[in-house]
Tab-separated table of C-alpha atoms and ligand atoms in Angstrom:
chain	number	residue	atom	x	y	z
A	868	MET	CA	31.290	-85.392	-21.335
A	869	ILE	CA	32.484	-89.001	-21.649
A	870	GLY	CA	35.927	-89.567	-20.110
A	871	ALA	CA	38.595	-92.064	-21.082
A	872	THR	CA	38.610	-94.061	-17.872
A	873	PRO	CA	36.357	-94.571	-14.844
A	874	SER	CA	37.142	-92.449	-11.802
A	875	VAL	CA	38.787	-93.894	-8.731
A	876	PHE	CA	36.504	-91.576	-6.746
A	877	ASP	CA	33.323	-93.205	-8.055
A	878	ALA	CA	32.519	-95.895	-5.525
A	879	SER	CA	29.188	-96.863	-7.057
A	880	LEU	CA	30.492	-100.147	-8.512
A	881	SER	CA	32.541	-101.084	-5.466
A	882	ARG	CA	31.097	-103.269	-2.726
A	883	SER	CA	33.218	-104.587	0.047
A	884	ASP	CA	31.146	-107.809	0.184
A	885	ALA	CA	31.406	-108.645	-3.532
A	886	GLY	CA	34.733	-110.409	-3.044
A	887	GLY	CA	36.552	-108.317	-5.610
A	888	ILE	CA	38.713	-109.722	-8.399
A	889	ASP	CA	39.974	-112.703	-6.336
A	890	ALA	CA	36.515	-114.156	-5.772
A	891	TYR	CA	35.590	-113.616	-9.414
A	892	VAL	CA	38.715	-115.395	-10.697
A	893	GLU	CA	38.249	-118.267	-8.269
A	894	ARG	CA	34.606	-118.634	-9.355
A	895	HIS	CA	35.312	-118.590	-13.113
A	896	ALA	CA	38.712	-120.307	-13.222
A	897	PRO	CA	38.616	-122.775	-10.339
A	898	GLY	CA	41.922	-124.506	-9.716
A	899	VAL	CA	43.972	-122.143	-11.892
A	900	GLY	CA	46.932	-120.660	-10.009
A	901	TYR	CA	47.308	-116.916	-10.345
A	902	THR	CA	49.643	-114.186	-9.125
A	903	TYR	CA	49.354	-110.396	-9.137
A	904	TYR	CA	51.901	-108.188	-10.913
A	905	GLY	CA	52.252	-104.517	-11.704
A	906	ALA	CA	52.020	-105.088	-15.465
A	907	GLY	CA	50.901	-107.782	-17.865
A	908	LYS	CA	54.256	-107.742	-19.652
A	909	VAL	CA	56.100	-108.575	-16.442
A	910	ALA	CA	53.563	-111.284	-15.572
A	911	LEU	CA	54.180	-112.770	-19.016
A	912	ARG	CA	57.949	-112.679	-18.523
A	913	ASP	CA	57.761	-114.474	-15.168
A	914	GLY	CA	55.235	-116.993	-16.506
A	915	ILE	CA	57.363	-118.116	-19.407
A	916	ALA	CA	60.874	-117.639	-18.001
A	917	GLY	CA	61.156	-121.078	-16.412
A	918	LEU	CA	59.913	-122.868	-19.532
A	919	VAL	CA	62.232	-121.721	-22.300
A	920	GLU	CA	65.874	-121.316	-23.270
A	921	PRO	CA	67.296	-118.356	-25.224
A	922	GLY	CA	67.391	-118.901	-28.983
A	923	GLY	CA	63.762	-119.928	-29.508
A	924	ASN	CA	61.061	-117.915	-31.243
A	925	VAL	CA	57.530	-116.876	-30.283
A	926	LEU	CA	54.639	-116.119	-32.631
A	927	VAL	CA	52.518	-113.077	-31.808
A	928	PRO	CA	49.709	-111.460	-33.794
A	929	ALA	CA	50.793	-108.396	-35.782
A	930	TYR	CA	47.948	-106.213	-34.462
A	931	LEU	CA	49.680	-105.374	-31.186
A	932	SER	CA	51.356	-102.588	-29.195
A	933	PRO	CA	55.137	-102.595	-29.654
A	934	ALA	CA	56.140	-103.112	-26.017
A	935	VAL	CA	54.227	-106.386	-25.639
A	936	VAL	CA	57.037	-108.438	-27.211
A	937	GLU	CA	59.740	-106.942	-24.973
A	938	PRO	CA	59.499	-109.723	-22.348
A	939	PHE	CA	60.298	-112.276	-25.060
A	940	ARG	CA	63.280	-110.257	-26.237
A	941	GLU	CA	64.536	-109.982	-22.666
A	942	LEU	CA	64.473	-113.792	-22.438
A	943	GLY	CA	66.475	-114.121	-25.655
A	944	LEU	CA	63.461	-115.194	-27.732
A	945	GLU	CA	62.779	-113.858	-31.207
A	946	PRO	CA	59.270	-112.410	-31.613
A	947	ARG	CA	57.756	-113.256	-35.006
A	948	PHE	CA	54.546	-111.543	-36.079
A	949	TYR	CA	51.758	-113.501	-37.765
A	950	ALA	CA	49.034	-112.085	-39.993
A	951	LEU	CA	45.341	-111.922	-39.114
A	952	GLU	CA	42.104	-112.395	-41.004
A	953	GLU	CA	39.575	-109.554	-40.959
A	954	SER	CA	37.732	-111.387	-38.163
A	955	LEU	CA	40.995	-111.138	-36.156
A	956	ALA	CA	41.386	-114.920	-36.385
A	957	PRO	CA	44.948	-115.974	-37.176
A	958	ASP	CA	45.780	-116.390	-40.833
A	959	VAL	CA	46.649	-120.000	-40.165
A	960	ALA	CA	48.703	-120.484	-43.341
A	961	ASP	CA	50.802	-117.421	-42.493
A	962	LEU	CA	51.140	-118.457	-38.845
A	963	GLU	CA	52.216	-121.984	-39.660
A	964	ALA	CA	54.675	-120.812	-42.310
A	965	ARG	CA	56.472	-118.765	-39.630
A	966	MET	CA	56.682	-121.647	-37.108
A	967	ASP	CA	59.631	-124.036	-36.981
A	968	GLU	CA	61.372	-126.444	-34.635
A	969	ASP	CA	62.638	-123.539	-32.511
A	970	THR	CA	59.135	-122.177	-31.877
A	971	VAL	CA	58.537	-122.236	-28.134
A	972	ALA	CA	55.154	-120.483	-27.949
A	973	VAL	CA	52.246	-118.996	-29.885
A	974	THR	CA	50.361	-116.061	-28.392
A	975	SER	CA	46.699	-115.371	-29.016
A	976	VAL	CA	45.097	-112.031	-28.128
A	977	ASN	CA	41.522	-111.593	-26.941
A	978	TYR	CA	40.978	-108.251	-28.622
A	979	PHE	CA	38.632	-105.742	-26.977
A	980	GLY	CA	37.583	-108.345	-24.370
A	981	PHE	CA	36.317	-110.909	-26.928
A	982	PRO	CA	37.935	-114.331	-27.403
A	983	GLN	CA	40.220	-114.293	-30.432
A	984	PRO	CA	38.419	-116.234	-33.173
A	985	GLY	CA	40.257	-119.448	-34.022
A	986	LEU	CA	41.605	-120.106	-30.516
A	987	GLU	CA	41.066	-123.826	-31.114
A	988	ARG	CA	43.203	-123.716	-34.279
A	989	ILE	CA	46.008	-122.174	-32.257
A	990	ALA	CA	45.631	-124.895	-29.636
A	991	ASP	CA	45.856	-127.542	-32.397
A	992	LEU	CA	49.035	-125.972	-33.741
A	993	THR	CA	50.702	-125.655	-30.328
A	994	ASP	CA	49.887	-129.345	-29.724
A	995	GLU	CA	51.321	-130.297	-33.094
A	996	TYR	CA	54.518	-128.290	-32.596
A	997	ASP	CA	54.738	-129.204	-28.918
A	998	CYS	CA	55.022	-125.604	-27.783
A	999	TYR	CA	53.171	-123.359	-25.329
A	1000	HIS	CA	50.011	-121.372	-25.940
A	1001	VAL	CA	50.057	-117.926	-24.304
A	1002	ASP	CA	46.588	-116.430	-23.834
A	1003	ASP	CA	47.048	-112.631	-23.842
A	1004	ASN	CA	43.903	-111.340	-22.223
A	1005	ALA	CA	45.127	-107.839	-21.418
A	1006	HIS	CA	41.857	-106.364	-22.692
A	1007	GLY	CA	39.239	-108.492	-20.942
A	1008	PRO	CA	40.004	-109.202	-17.263
A	1009	ILE	CA	36.477	-110.354	-16.385
A	1010	SER	CA	35.298	-111.752	-19.734
A	1011	VAL	CA	33.993	-115.300	-19.617
A	1012	ALA	CA	33.440	-117.353	-22.783
A	1013	ASP	CA	31.820	-120.796	-22.716
A	1014	GLY	CA	31.998	-120.814	-18.945
A	1015	ARG	CA	35.730	-120.143	-18.851
A	1016	LEU	CA	37.580	-116.987	-17.825
A	1017	LEU	CA	39.500	-115.495	-20.739
A	1018	GLY	CA	43.236	-115.621	-20.146
A	1019	THR	CA	43.010	-119.208	-18.877
A	1020	HIS	CA	42.575	-120.888	-22.266
A	1021	GLY	CA	46.253	-121.457	-22.956
A	1022	ASP	CA	49.070	-122.989	-20.937
A	1023	LEU	CA	49.631	-119.591	-19.412
A	1024	GLY	CA	47.882	-116.272	-19.722
A	1025	PHE	CA	47.644	-112.827	-18.238
A	1026	THR	CA	45.314	-109.903	-17.932
A	1027	THR	CA	45.679	-106.188	-17.218
A	1028	LEU	CA	43.530	-104.616	-14.513
A	1029	ARG	CA	44.246	-101.091	-15.749
A	1030	LYS	CA	41.972	-101.849	-18.698
A	1031	LEU	CA	39.068	-102.496	-16.334
A	1032	LEU	CA	39.471	-100.543	-13.119
A	1033	PRO	CA	40.575	-97.034	-12.164
A	1034	VAL	CA	44.035	-98.176	-11.027
A	1035	PRO	CA	47.598	-97.006	-11.699
A	1036	ASP	CA	48.762	-100.530	-12.574
A	1037	GLY	CA	47.908	-104.183	-11.979
A	1038	ALA	CA	47.874	-107.498	-13.785
A	1039	LEU	CA	47.349	-111.197	-13.165
A	1040	LEU	CA	49.390	-114.136	-14.402
A	1041	TYR	CA	47.395	-117.373	-14.879
A	1042	ARG	CA	49.179	-120.704	-14.769
A	1043	ALA	CA	46.703	-123.075	-16.389
A	1044	GLY	CA	49.081	-125.818	-17.592
A	1045	ASP	CA	50.589	-128.291	-15.106
A	1046	ASP	CA	54.139	-127.837	-16.384
A	1047	VAL	CA	53.729	-124.059	-16.277
A	1048	ALA	CA	52.604	-124.279	-12.667
A	1049	ALA	CA	55.500	-126.604	-11.805
A	1050	ALA	CA	58.175	-124.436	-13.468
A	1051	PHE	CA	56.914	-121.141	-12.042
A	1052	GLU	CA	59.370	-119.221	-9.913
A	1053	PRO	CA	58.065	-115.768	-9.004
A	1054	SER	CA	60.648	-113.001	-9.362
A	1055	SER	CA	60.946	-110.077	-6.956
A	1056	LEU	CA	58.381	-108.263	-9.154
A	1057	ALA	CA	55.558	-110.679	-8.286
A	1058	GLY	CA	52.814	-109.753	-5.843
A	1059	THR	CA	51.599	-106.459	-4.455
A	1060	ALA	CA	53.382	-103.666	-2.629
A	1061	ASP	CA	52.742	-103.553	1.104
A	1062	ARG	CA	52.854	-99.734	1.280
A	1063	PHE	CA	51.331	-96.889	-0.667
A	1064	GLY	CA	53.970	-95.419	-2.979
A	1065	ALA	CA	54.651	-92.234	-4.902
A	1066	GLY	CA	52.923	-93.708	-7.975
A	1067	ASP	CA	49.696	-94.142	-5.987
A	1068	CYS	CA	49.796	-90.502	-4.895
A	1069	ARG	CA	50.517	-89.316	-8.433
A	1070	PHE	CA	47.615	-91.374	-9.757
A	1071	LEU	CA	45.213	-89.991	-7.159
A	1072	ALA	CA	46.341	-86.420	-7.784
A	1073	THR	CA	45.963	-86.805	-11.544
A	1074	SER	CA	42.568	-88.454	-11.126
A	1075	ALA	CA	41.430	-85.611	-8.908
A	1076	ALA	CA	42.607	-83.056	-11.470
A	1077	GLU	CA	40.875	-84.972	-14.232
A	1078	THR	CA	37.632	-85.171	-12.302
A	1079	ALA	CA	37.577	-81.654	-10.945
A	1080	LEU	CA	39.423	-79.345	-13.279
A	1081	ASP	CA	39.313	-80.234	-16.904
A	1082	PRO	CA	37.045	-82.958	-18.174
A	1083	LEU	CA	39.048	-83.324	-21.365
A	1084	TYR	CA	42.321	-83.769	-19.515
A	1085	ARG	CA	43.781	-87.015	-20.810
A	1086	SER	CA	46.996	-87.243	-18.859
A	1087	ILE	CA	46.061	-90.477	-17.106
A	1088	GLU	CA	45.611	-92.189	-20.437
A	1089	SER	CA	48.834	-90.854	-21.843
A	1090	LEU	CA	50.648	-91.594	-18.603
A	1091	LEU	CA	49.600	-95.224	-18.583
A	1092	ALA	CA	48.671	-96.420	-22.040
A	1093	ASP	CA	51.075	-98.646	-23.901
A	1094	ASP	CA	49.341	-97.595	-27.023
A	1095	ASP	CA	49.545	-93.857	-26.861
A	1096	ALA	CA	51.040	-91.968	-29.787
A	1097	SER	CA	53.494	-90.268	-27.450
A	1098	SER	CA	54.799	-93.613	-26.129
A	1099	VAL	CA	58.459	-93.692	-25.293
A	1100	ASP	CA	60.393	-96.490	-26.914
A	1101	PRO	CA	59.102	-100.017	-26.174
A	1102	THR	CA	62.121	-101.132	-24.151
A	1103	ALA	CA	61.933	-98.091	-21.884
A	1104	ARG	CA	58.215	-98.641	-21.421
A	1105	TYR	CA	58.808	-102.247	-20.441
A	1106	GLU	CA	61.565	-101.336	-18.001
A	1107	ALA	CA	59.327	-98.689	-16.434
A	1108	ALA	CA	56.646	-101.322	-15.801
A	1109	LYS	CA	58.913	-103.433	-13.612
A	1110	ALA	CA	57.316	-103.084	-10.185
A	1111	PRO	CA	54.909	-105.179	-8.138
A	1112	MET	CA	51.241	-104.181	-8.184
A	1113	SER	CA	50.653	-101.030	-6.178
A	1114	LYS	CA	48.790	-101.041	-2.904
A	1115	LEU	CA	46.192	-98.668	-4.323
A	1116	SER	CA	45.474	-101.034	-7.215
A	1117	ALA	CA	45.153	-103.947	-4.809
A	1118	ALA	CA	42.639	-102.010	-2.693
A	1119	VAL	CA	40.530	-101.053	-5.731
A	1120	ALA	CA	40.647	-104.647	-7.049
A	1121	ASP	CA	39.504	-105.957	-3.648
A	1122	ALA	CA	36.567	-103.580	-3.455
A	1123	ALA	CA	35.400	-103.994	-7.069
A	1124	ASP	CA	32.065	-105.570	-7.899
A	1125	PRO	CA	32.972	-107.378	-11.158
A	1126	ASP	CA	29.441	-108.539	-11.991
A	1127	ALA	CA	28.079	-105.005	-11.743
A	1128	ILE	CA	31.019	-103.649	-13.759
A	1129	ARG	CA	30.482	-106.228	-16.497
A	1130	ASP	CA	26.757	-105.403	-16.670
A	1131	ALA	CA	27.504	-101.678	-16.948
A	1132	ARG	CA	30.079	-102.164	-19.704
A	1133	ARG	CA	27.727	-104.440	-21.661
A	1134	GLU	CA	24.921	-101.912	-21.425
A	1135	ASN	CA	27.208	-99.140	-22.699
A	1136	PHE	CA	28.468	-101.353	-25.550
A	1137	ARG	CA	24.877	-102.043	-26.640
A	1138	THR	CA	24.015	-98.366	-26.392
A	1139	TRP	CA	26.859	-97.374	-28.739
A	1140	ALA	CA	25.772	-100.146	-31.133
A	1141	ARG	CA	22.238	-98.766	-31.155
A	1142	VAL	CA	23.062	-95.093	-31.545
A	1143	LEU	CA	25.633	-95.665	-34.313
A	1144	ALA	CA	23.607	-98.278	-36.216
A	1145	GLY	CA	22.397	-95.833	-38.867
A	1146	ARG	CA	25.862	-94.565	-39.809
A	1147	GLY	CA	26.886	-95.962	-43.183
A	1148	ASP	CA	30.468	-94.746	-42.681
A	1149	LEU	CA	30.991	-96.926	-39.576
A	1150	ALA	CA	31.027	-100.725	-39.320
A	1151	PRO	CA	31.101	-102.389	-35.896
A	1152	LEU	CA	33.930	-104.862	-35.397
A	1153	TYR	CA	31.629	-107.060	-33.307
A	1154	GLU	CA	27.987	-107.549	-34.367
A	1155	GLU	CA	27.125	-109.637	-31.306
A	1156	LEU	CA	27.857	-109.355	-27.604
A	1157	PRO	CA	27.850	-112.974	-26.368
A	1158	THR	CA	26.866	-113.784	-22.786
A	1159	GLY	CA	29.765	-113.447	-20.355
A	1160	ILE	CA	31.797	-110.931	-22.336
A	1161	SER	CA	32.924	-107.775	-20.573
A	1162	PRO	CA	33.878	-105.478	-23.440
A	1163	TYR	CA	36.947	-103.289	-23.132
A	1164	GLU	CA	35.694	-100.772	-25.699
A	1165	TYR	CA	33.242	-100.471	-28.610
A	1166	PRO	CA	35.401	-100.698	-31.766
A	1167	VAL	CA	34.148	-99.528	-35.164
A	1168	LEU	CA	35.833	-99.444	-38.557
A	1169	ALA	CA	35.515	-95.869	-39.773
A	1170	ASP	CA	35.717	-94.713	-43.396
A	1171	ASP	CA	37.304	-91.472	-42.195
A	1172	PRO	CA	38.736	-92.101	-38.706
A	1173	SER	CA	40.160	-88.597	-38.208
A	1174	ALA	CA	36.847	-86.943	-39.073
A	1175	PHE	CA	34.950	-89.311	-36.785
A	1176	LEU	CA	37.384	-88.685	-33.913
A	1177	ALA	CA	36.988	-84.944	-34.390
A	1178	GLU	CA	33.203	-85.332	-34.358
A	1179	LEU	CA	33.406	-87.335	-31.134
A	1180	GLU	CA	35.633	-84.764	-29.499
A	1181	ASP	CA	33.159	-82.038	-30.460
A	1182	CYS	CA	30.475	-84.045	-28.677
A	1183	GLY	CA	32.605	-84.309	-25.510
A	1184	VAL	CA	33.857	-87.894	-25.961
A	1185	ALA	CA	37.411	-87.722	-24.647
A	1186	GLY	CA	38.337	-91.369	-24.562
A	1187	ALA	CA	37.968	-92.455	-28.215
A	1188	HIS	CA	41.151	-93.432	-30.042
A	1189	THR	CA	42.724	-95.537	-32.741
A	1190	TRP	CA	44.901	-98.464	-31.638
A	1191	PRO	CA	47.801	-99.240	-31.670
A	1192	ILE	CA	50.957	-97.686	-33.100
A	1193	LEU	CA	52.369	-100.853	-34.671
A	1194	ARG	CA	55.900	-102.119	-34.224
A	1195	GLU	CA	58.197	-100.802	-36.957
A	1196	SER	CA	58.717	-104.221	-38.519
A	1197	VAL	CA	54.935	-104.555	-39.010
A	1198	ARG	CA	54.028	-100.999	-39.997
A	1199	GLY	CA	53.540	-100.631	-43.739
A	1200	ASP	CA	54.317	-104.304	-44.469
A	1201	ASP	CA	51.723	-105.659	-46.938
A	1202	ALA	CA	52.000	-109.122	-45.366
A	1203	TYR	CA	50.125	-107.660	-42.376
A	1204	GLY	CA	47.170	-106.111	-44.169
A	1205	THR	CA	44.586	-106.410	-41.374
A	1206	ALA	CA	46.928	-105.059	-38.689
A	1207	ASN	CA	47.879	-102.059	-40.809
A	1208	ARG	CA	44.328	-101.308	-41.872
A	1209	TYR	CA	42.844	-101.722	-38.392
A	1210	SER	CA	45.531	-99.687	-36.660
A	1211	GLU	CA	44.453	-96.744	-38.808
A	1212	ALA	CA	40.726	-97.307	-39.269
A	1213	VAL	CA	39.439	-98.866	-36.048
A	1214	VAL	CA	38.156	-96.236	-33.645
A	1215	ALA	CA	37.585	-97.585	-30.131
A	1216	LEU	CA	34.878	-95.882	-28.059
A	1217	PRO	CA	34.857	-96.035	-24.255
A	1218	VAL	CA	32.280	-98.244	-22.541
A	1219	HIS	CA	33.657	-98.150	-19.007
A	1220	GLN	CA	31.486	-98.352	-15.932
A	1221	GLY	CA	31.838	-94.637	-15.167
A	1222	ILE	CA	29.671	-93.776	-18.191
A	1223	GLU	CA	25.885	-93.588	-17.996
A	1224	PRO	CA	24.021	-94.994	-21.032
A	1225	ALA	CA	22.069	-91.712	-21.108
A	1226	ASP	CA	25.344	-89.864	-21.824
A	1227	ILE	CA	25.938	-92.104	-24.839
A	1228	GLU	CA	22.332	-91.563	-25.969
A	1229	ALA	CA	22.868	-87.816	-25.767
A	1230	VAL	CA	26.033	-88.045	-27.874
A	1231	GLY	CA	24.166	-90.369	-30.233
A	1232	ASP	CA	21.512	-87.728	-30.865
A	1233	ARG	CA	24.245	-85.492	-32.224
A	1234	LEU	CA	26.029	-88.234	-34.171
A	1235	ARG	CA	22.988	-89.735	-35.888
A	1236	ARG	CA	22.808	-89.210	-39.636
B	2159	PLP	C1	46.984	-106.790	-26.296
B	2159	PLP	C2	47.887	-106.318	-25.187
B	2159	PLP	N1	48.682	-107.218	-24.601
B	2159	PLP	C3	49.506	-106.877	-23.582
B	2159	PLP	C4	49.560	-105.585	-23.112
B	2159	PLP	C5	50.528	-105.245	-22.005
B	2159	PLP	O1	49.883	-105.099	-20.795
B	2159	PLP	P1	50.565	-104.228	-19.648
B	2159	PLP	O2	50.461	-102.799	-20.079
B	2159	PLP	O3	49.763	-104.536	-18.421
B	2159	PLP	O4	51.961	-104.672	-19.527
B	2159	PLP	C6	48.746	-104.607	-23.697
B	2159	PLP	C7	48.804	-103.232	-23.171
B	2159	PLP	O5	48.304	-102.285	-23.579
B	2159	PLP	C8	47.885	-104.977	-24.766
B	2159	PLP	O6	47.089	-104.080	-25.374
């Protein structure tokens, strides 16, 4: 059985002397100011709030969960979606056509823990239009590309610890640009809680149930994922995320051994690539796994996603899913071909550190054609 998330009760990749997330960030993004939050969306809101006035617009890629643009809307900014190439690089002509003198920021997204292709083109455009570059690194908290921690490529960025660790919440805001650092005023939602709360207890109880009772129990995923089919409306989801990082999350982040976690996730990514290589109905989204990348998942384009998901479930893989439910204004719009196609056809397979490569091999024996 391959679960959706690692277990908070598995201490094998925790070491109190590894320095946790703090030491890792300080090693790979020296000099970049950072602050903990409960959620990436709230980190984003606080990061950009002091830089913009209502009435501007922000460009975000169309392949995205609906709630991610809520912080912009709260600040009176209009989110505008830009189209993507099949490589997930921005369609630069489409992006530029949607920018104007009121554009205050362009967001890039490091999908699945990999740097978004074309990051340098986005940086050129934000220079040209004199606006901010937001580096959304929700998916890859410990990915490093060309010696630099993802999430710190833009003027400001953020990452989501829930995508890496068995935690109920948690995110980091990075303030890479000087003016971002100068304008930053943390709200009451910044930082970590100093006491364990009801959410921590609920998370532990659900984790225990998931571990002990029913291996296919997916309530943690559906409880926490922004992307789940049963998601409440985006505004409600955003409002619900407004809390500092929980004490439990802070403790898990402190004890984590990021290097060991990255190694484990890379090994599992490579194992999926190997066992699925012979399947003509599946095409990996990423052919290579560059040094430094800590993959969030192993995404494949499936000819028949529902059939493949059913096959995986039969083999005991609980955590595979398509992603995301697109925002209404994007869904079905031909201008956003890649986002619409990928949201239906990309199946993401779990690679988290709680999985043993041998478990993937065993599933692979049943999936090979
Ligand atoms: C690409 C992307 N950006 C941002 C977010 C928001 O992060 P958080 O749930 O920590 O607010 C998500 C969440 O799923 C995401 O997938």
